[in-house]
mmCIF file of C-alpha atoms and ligand atoms in Angstrom:
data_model
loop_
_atom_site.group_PDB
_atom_site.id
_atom_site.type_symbol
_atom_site.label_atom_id
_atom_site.label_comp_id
_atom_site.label_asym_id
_atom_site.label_seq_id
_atom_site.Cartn_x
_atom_site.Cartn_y
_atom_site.Cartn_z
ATOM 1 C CA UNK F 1 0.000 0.000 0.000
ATOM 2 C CA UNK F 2 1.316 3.610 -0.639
ATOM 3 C CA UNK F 3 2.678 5.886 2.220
ATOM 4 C CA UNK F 4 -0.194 8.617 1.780
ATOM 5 C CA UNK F 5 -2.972 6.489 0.403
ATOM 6 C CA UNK F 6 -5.091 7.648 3.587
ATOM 7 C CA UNK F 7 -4.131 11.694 2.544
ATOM 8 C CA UNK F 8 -6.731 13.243 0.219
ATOM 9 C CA UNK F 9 -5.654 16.418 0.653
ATOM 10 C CA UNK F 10 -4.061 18.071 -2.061
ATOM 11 C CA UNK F 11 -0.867 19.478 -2.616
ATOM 12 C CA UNK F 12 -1.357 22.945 -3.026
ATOM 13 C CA UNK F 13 1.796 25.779 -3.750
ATOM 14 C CA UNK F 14 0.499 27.035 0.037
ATOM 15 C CA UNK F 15 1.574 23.924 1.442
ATOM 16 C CA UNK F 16 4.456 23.372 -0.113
ATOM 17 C CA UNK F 17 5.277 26.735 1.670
ATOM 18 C CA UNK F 18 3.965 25.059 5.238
ATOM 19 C CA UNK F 19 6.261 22.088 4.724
ATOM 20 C CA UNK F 20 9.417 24.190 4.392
ATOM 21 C CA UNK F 21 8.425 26.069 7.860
ATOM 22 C CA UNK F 22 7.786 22.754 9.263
ATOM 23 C CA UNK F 23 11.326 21.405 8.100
ATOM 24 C CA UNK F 24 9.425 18.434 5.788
ATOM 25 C CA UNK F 25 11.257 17.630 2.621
ATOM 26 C CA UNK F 26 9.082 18.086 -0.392
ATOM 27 C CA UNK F 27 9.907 15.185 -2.938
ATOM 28 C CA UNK F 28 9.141 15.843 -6.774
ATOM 29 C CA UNK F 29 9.458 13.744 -10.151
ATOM 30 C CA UNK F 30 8.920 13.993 -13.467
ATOM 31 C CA UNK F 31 5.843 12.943 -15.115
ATOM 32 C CA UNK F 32 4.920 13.022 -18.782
ATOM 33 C CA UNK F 33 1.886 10.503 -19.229
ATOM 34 C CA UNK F 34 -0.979 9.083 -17.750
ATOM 35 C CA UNK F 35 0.176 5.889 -16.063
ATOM 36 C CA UNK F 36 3.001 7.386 -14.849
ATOM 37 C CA UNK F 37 1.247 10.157 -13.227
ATOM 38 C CA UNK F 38 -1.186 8.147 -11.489
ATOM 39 C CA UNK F 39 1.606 5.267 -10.249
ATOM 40 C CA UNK F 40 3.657 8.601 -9.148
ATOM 41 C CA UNK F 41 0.521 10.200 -7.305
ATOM 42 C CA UNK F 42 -0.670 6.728 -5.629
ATOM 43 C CA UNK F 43 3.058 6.347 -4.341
ATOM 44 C CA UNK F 44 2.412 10.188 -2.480
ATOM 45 C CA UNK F 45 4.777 12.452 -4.772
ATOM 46 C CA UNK F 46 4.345 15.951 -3.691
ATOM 47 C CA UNK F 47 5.283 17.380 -7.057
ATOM 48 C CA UNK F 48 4.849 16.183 -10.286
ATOM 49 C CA UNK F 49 7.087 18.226 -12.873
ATOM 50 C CA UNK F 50 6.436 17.449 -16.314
ATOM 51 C CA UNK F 51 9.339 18.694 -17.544
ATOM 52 C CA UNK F 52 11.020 19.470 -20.924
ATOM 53 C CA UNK F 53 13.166 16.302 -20.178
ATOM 54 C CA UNK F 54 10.312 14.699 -22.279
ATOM 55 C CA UNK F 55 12.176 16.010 -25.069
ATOM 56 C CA UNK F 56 15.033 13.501 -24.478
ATOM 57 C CA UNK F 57 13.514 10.956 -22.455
ATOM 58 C CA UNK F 58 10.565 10.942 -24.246
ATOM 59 C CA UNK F 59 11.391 12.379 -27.546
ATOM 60 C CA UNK F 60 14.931 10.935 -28.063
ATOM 61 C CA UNK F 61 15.654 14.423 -28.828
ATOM 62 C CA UNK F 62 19.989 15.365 -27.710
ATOM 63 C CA UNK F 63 18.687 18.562 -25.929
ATOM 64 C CA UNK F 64 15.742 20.329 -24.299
ATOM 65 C CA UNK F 65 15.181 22.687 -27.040
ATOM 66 C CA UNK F 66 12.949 21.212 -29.773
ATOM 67 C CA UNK F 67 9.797 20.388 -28.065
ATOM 68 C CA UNK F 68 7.062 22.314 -28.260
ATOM 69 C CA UNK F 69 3.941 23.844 -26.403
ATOM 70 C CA UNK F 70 1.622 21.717 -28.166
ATOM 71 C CA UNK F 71 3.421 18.504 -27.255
ATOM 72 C CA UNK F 72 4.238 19.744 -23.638
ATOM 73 C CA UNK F 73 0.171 20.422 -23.532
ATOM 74 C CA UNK F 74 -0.431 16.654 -24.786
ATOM 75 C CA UNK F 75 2.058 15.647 -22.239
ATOM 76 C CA UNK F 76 0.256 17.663 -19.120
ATOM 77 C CA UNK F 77 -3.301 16.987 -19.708
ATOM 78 C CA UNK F 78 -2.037 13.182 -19.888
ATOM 79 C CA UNK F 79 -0.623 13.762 -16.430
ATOM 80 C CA UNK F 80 -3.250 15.701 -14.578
ATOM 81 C CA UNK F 81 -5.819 12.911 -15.848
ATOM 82 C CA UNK F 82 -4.101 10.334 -13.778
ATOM 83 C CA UNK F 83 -3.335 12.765 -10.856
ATOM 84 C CA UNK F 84 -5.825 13.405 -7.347
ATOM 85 C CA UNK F 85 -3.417 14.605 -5.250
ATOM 86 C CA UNK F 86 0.123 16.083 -6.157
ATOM 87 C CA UNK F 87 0.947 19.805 -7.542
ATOM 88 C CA UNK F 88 1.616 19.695 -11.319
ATOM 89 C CA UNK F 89 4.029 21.912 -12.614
ATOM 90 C CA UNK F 90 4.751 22.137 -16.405
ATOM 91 C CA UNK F 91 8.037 23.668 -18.020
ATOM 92 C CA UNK F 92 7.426 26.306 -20.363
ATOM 93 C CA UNK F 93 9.801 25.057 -23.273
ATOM 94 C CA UNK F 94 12.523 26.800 -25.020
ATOM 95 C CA UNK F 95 11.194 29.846 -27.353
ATOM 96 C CA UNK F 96 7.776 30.716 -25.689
ATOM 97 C CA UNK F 97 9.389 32.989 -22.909
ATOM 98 C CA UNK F 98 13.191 34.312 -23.535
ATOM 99 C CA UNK F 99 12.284 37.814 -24.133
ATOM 100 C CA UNK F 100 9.149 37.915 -24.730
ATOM 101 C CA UNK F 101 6.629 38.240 -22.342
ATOM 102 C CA UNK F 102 3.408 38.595 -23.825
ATOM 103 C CA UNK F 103 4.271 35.461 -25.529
ATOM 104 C CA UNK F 104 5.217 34.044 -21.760
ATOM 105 C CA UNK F 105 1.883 34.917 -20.428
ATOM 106 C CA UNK F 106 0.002 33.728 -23.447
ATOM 107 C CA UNK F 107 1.679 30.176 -23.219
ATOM 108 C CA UNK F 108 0.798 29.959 -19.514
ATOM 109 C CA UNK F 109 -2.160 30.928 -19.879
ATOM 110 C CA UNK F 110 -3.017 27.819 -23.176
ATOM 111 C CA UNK F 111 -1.441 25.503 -20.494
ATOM 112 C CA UNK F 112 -3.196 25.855 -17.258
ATOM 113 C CA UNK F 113 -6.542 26.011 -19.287
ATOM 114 C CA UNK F 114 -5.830 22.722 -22.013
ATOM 115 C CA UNK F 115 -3.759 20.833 -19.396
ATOM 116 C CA UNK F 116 -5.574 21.660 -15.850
ATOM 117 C CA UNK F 117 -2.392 21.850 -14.363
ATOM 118 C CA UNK F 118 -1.396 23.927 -11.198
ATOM 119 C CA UNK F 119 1.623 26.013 -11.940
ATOM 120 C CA UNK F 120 4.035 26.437 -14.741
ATOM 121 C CA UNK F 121 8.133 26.211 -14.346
ATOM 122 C CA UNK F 122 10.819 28.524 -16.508
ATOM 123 C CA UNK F 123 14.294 28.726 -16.455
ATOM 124 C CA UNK F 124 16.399 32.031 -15.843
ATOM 125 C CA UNK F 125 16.918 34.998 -13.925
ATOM 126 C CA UNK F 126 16.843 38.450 -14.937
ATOM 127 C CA UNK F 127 16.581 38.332 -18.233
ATOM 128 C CA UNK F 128 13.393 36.650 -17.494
ATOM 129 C CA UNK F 129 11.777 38.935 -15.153
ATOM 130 C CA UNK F 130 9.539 40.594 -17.635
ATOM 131 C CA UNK F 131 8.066 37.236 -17.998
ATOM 132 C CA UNK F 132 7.699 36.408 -14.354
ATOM 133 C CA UNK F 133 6.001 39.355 -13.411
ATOM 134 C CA UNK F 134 3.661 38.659 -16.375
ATOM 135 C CA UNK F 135 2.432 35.670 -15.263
ATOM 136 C CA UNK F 136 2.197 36.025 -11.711
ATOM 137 C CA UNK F 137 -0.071 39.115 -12.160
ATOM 138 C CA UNK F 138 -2.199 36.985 -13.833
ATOM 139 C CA UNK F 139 -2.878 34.786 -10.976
ATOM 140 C CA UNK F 140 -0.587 31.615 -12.243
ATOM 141 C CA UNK F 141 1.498 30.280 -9.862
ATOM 142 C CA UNK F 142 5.533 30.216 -11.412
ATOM 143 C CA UNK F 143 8.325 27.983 -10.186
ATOM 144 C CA UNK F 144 11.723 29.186 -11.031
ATOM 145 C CA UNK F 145 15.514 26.905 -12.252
ATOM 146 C CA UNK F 146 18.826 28.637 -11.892
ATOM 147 C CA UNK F 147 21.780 27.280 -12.268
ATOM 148 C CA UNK F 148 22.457 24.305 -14.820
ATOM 149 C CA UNK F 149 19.335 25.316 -17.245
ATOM 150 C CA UNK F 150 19.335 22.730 -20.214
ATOM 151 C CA UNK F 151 17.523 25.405 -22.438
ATOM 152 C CA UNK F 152 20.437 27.727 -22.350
ATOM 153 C CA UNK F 153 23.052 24.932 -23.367
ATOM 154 C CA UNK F 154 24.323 26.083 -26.161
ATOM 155 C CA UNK F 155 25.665 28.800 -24.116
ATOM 156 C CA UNK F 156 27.139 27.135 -21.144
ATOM 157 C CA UNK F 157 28.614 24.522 -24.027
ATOM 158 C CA UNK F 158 28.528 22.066 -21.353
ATOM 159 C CA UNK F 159 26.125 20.213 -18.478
ATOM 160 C CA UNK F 160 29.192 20.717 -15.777
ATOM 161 C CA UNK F 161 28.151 21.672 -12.351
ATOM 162 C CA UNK F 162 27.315 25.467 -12.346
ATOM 163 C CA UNK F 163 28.406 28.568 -10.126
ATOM 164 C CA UNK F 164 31.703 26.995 -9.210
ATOM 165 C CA UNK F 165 33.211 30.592 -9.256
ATOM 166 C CA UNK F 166 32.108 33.294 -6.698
ATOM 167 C CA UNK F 167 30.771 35.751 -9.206
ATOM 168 C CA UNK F 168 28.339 33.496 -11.001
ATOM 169 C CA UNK F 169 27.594 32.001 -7.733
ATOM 170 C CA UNK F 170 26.552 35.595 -6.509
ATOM 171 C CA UNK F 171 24.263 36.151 -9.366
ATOM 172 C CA UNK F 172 23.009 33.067 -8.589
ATOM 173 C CA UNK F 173 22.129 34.394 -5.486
ATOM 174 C CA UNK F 174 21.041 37.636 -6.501
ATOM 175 C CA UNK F 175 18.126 35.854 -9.455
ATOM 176 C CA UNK F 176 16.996 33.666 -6.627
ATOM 177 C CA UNK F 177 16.328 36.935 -4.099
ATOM 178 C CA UNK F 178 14.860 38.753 -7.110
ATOM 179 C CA UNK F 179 12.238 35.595 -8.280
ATOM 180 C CA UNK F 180 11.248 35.564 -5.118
ATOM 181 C CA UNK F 181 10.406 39.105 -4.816
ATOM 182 C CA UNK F 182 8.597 38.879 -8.058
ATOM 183 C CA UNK F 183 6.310 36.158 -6.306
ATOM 184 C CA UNK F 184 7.864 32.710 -7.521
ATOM 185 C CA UNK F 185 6.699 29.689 -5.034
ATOM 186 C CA UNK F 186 9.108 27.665 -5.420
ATOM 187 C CA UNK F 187 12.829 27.548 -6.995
ATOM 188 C CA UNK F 188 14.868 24.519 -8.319
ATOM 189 C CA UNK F 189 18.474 24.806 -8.440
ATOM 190 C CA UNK F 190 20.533 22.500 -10.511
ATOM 191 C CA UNK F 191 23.829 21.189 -10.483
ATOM 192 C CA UNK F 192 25.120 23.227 -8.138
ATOM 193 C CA UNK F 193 27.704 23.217 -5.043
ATOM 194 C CA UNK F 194 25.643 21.959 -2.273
ATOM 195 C CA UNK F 195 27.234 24.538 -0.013
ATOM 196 C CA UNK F 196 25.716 27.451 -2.277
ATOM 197 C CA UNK F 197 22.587 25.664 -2.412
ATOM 198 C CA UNK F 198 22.113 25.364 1.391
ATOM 199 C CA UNK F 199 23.317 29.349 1.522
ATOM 200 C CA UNK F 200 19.891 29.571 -1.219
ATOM 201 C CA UNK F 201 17.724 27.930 0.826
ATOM 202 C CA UNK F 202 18.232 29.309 4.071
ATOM 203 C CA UNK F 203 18.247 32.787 2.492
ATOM 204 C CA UNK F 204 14.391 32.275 0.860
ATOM 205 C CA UNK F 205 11.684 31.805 2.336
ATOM 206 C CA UNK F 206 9.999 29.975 -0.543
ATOM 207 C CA UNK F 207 11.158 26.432 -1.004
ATOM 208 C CA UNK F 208 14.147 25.019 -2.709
ATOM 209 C CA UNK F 209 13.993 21.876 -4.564
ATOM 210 C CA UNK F 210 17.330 20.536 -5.974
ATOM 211 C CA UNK F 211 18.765 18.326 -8.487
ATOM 212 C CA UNK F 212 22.670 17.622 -8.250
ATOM 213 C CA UNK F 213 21.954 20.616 -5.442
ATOM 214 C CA UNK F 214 23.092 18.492 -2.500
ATOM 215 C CA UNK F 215 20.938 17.372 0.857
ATOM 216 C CA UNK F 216 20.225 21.236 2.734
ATOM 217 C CA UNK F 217 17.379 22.258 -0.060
ATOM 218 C CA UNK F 218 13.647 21.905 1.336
ATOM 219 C CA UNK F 219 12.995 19.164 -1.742
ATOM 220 C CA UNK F 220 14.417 16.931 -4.319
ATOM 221 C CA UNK F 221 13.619 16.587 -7.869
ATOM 222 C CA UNK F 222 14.659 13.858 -10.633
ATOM 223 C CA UNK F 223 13.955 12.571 -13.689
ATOM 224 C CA UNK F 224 11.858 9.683 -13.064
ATOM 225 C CA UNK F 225 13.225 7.449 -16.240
ATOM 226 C CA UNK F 226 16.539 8.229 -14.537
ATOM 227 C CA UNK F 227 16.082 6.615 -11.346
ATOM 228 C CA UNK F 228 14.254 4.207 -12.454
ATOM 229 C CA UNK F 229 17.206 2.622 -14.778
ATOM 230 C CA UNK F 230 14.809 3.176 -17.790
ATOM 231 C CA UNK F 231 17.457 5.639 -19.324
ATOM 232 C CA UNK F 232 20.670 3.973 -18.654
ATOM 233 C CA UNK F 233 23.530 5.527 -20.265
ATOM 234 C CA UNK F 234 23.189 9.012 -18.242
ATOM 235 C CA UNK F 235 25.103 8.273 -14.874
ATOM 236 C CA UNK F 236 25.928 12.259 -13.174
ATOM 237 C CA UNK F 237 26.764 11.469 -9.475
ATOM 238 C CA UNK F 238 23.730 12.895 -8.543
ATOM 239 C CA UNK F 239 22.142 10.152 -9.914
ATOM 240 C CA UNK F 240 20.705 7.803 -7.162
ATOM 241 C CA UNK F 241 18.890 4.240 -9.390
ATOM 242 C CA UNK F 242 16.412 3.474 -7.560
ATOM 243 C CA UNK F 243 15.638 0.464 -9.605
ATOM 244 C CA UNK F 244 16.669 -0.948 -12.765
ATOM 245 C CA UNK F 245 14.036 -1.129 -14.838
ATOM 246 C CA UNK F 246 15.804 -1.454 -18.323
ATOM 247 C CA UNK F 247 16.985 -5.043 -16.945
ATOM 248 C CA UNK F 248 13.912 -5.706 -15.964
ATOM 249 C CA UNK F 249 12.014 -4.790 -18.999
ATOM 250 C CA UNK F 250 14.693 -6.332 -21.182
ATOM 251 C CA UNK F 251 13.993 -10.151 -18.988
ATOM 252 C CA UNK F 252 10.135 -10.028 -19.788
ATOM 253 C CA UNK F 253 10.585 -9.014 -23.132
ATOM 254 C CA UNK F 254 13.380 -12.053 -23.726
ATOM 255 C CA UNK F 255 10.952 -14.339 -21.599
ATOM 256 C CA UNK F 256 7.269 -12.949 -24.406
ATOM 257 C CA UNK F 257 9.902 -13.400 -27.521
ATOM 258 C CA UNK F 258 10.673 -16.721 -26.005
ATOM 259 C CA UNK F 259 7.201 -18.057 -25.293
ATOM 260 C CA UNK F 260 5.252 -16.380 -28.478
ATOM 261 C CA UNK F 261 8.523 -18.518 -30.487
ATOM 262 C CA UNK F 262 7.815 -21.375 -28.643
ATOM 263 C CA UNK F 263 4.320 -21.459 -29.007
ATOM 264 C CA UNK F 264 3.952 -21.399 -24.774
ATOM 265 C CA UNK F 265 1.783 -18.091 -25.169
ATOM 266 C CA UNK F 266 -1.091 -17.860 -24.884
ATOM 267 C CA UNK F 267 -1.865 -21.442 -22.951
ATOM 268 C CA UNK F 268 -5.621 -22.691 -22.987
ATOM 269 C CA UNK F 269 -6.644 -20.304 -20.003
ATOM 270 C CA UNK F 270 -5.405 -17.583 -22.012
ATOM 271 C CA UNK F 271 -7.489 -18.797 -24.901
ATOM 272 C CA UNK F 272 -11.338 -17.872 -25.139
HETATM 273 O O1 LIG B 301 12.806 19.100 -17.363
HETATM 274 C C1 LIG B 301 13.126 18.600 -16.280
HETATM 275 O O2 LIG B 301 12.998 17.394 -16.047
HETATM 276 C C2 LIG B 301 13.663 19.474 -15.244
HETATM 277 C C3 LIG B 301 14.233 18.828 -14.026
HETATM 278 C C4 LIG B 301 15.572 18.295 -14.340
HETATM 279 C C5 LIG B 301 14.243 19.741 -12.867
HETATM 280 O O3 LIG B 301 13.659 20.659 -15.402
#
């Protein structure tokens, strides 16, 4: 039986705040699809992210970049469908946002009303704040992602850990006091010295969730084909497997192949 089945109540952006007062660690995945979301919401996620990562994970795509707001809508309304309990959070993908905030708030706004999710996730800090501000004042709730940010890779040129050096560490700093002044609820860092990230999340008062962020943020976040040893050649040490399901999908696909060859499947009880 799952750890929360008794808790109806849902996960709202004001109790995520209540958990980081009370010192509770807020645990989030990814989601991109129906089953998932519903296996990930029975188990008592707190957050559901469907993230961009869909465009590798999903996609097969090398990067972040090419999906779109259409497909991230497809993916989200999948989600919610299967979901009674956690927050869902969508990424706004690459293109719909970077300086332009009209076009921010107008994607938001298509993906809280075709999905029925809660909130909406960017990447960024100032150069972004045009399009924070837009979408708070309209009443959607925004979740921010500084450091690593796969959208901007091309400019980093690399997914090494980020703010290493004291200056982009104290911009790092700096975006995270100003997102929260511009009403964010939450913030994810990623790939980041834990040591800066604790210095984030003491500083806020909204909560941190990190990736590659280390253990003093108020919540962790991975990719849930990651953990689960679906996708198996991407090993950061961040990376805790939590299972290793490519092994064990590989074994029952060997064991049909085997048994539709050998004529074992279907038996007569399988039969009509
Ligand atoms: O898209 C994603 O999955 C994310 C997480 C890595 C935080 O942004």
């Amino acid at each position: 039986m799952s750890v929360h089945k008794h808790q109806e109540k849902r996960i709202t952006t004001h109790v995520l705040q209540e958990m980081k007062q009370r010192g509770e660690k807020i645990s989030m995945l990814t989601a991109y699809d129906y089953s998932m979301g519903r296996i990930l919401d029975d188990a008592g996620l707190d957050v559901l992210l469907v993230g961009d990562s869909a465009s590798n994970v999903i996609a097969g795509h090398e990067t972040t970049l090419p999906i779109t707001l259409d497909q991230m809508i497809y993916h989200a309304s999948s989600v919610v469908r299967g979901v009674k309990r956690a927050l869902v959070v969508v990424d706004l993908p690459f293109g719909n946002y970077q300086g332009d905030s009209k076009n921010a708030l107008q994607s938001s706004i298509r993906i809280m009303k075709e999905s029925g999710a809660h909130a909406i996730k960017l990447e960024g800090g100032e150069f972004v704040q045009d399009s924070v501000k837009r979408i708070v004042s309209a009443g959607i709730p925004v979740m921010g992602h500084l450091g690593l940010m796969p959208q901007s890779i091309y400019r980093f040129g690399t997914y090494t850990v980020r703010a290493t050096e004291e200056m982009e560490a104290e911009q790092l700093l700096k975006d995270a006091l100003m997102l929260q002044e511009l009403g964010i609820f939450a913030l994810v860092l990623e790939k980041i010295p834990a040591d800066l990230a604790r210095k984030v999340s003491e500083t806020l008062k909204i909560p941190v969730i990190g990736i590659g962020a280390g253990k003093y943020c108020d919540g962790q976040v991975l990719v849930t084909h990651d953990m689960l040893g679906i996708t198996y050649e991407f090993a950061p040490r961040f990376l805790r497997r939590y299972a290793n399901l490519k092994e064990t999908m590989n074994q029952a696909f060997m064991q049909y192949i085997e048994d539709v060859k050998s004529g074992d499947f279907p038996n007569d009880k399988e039969s009509y």
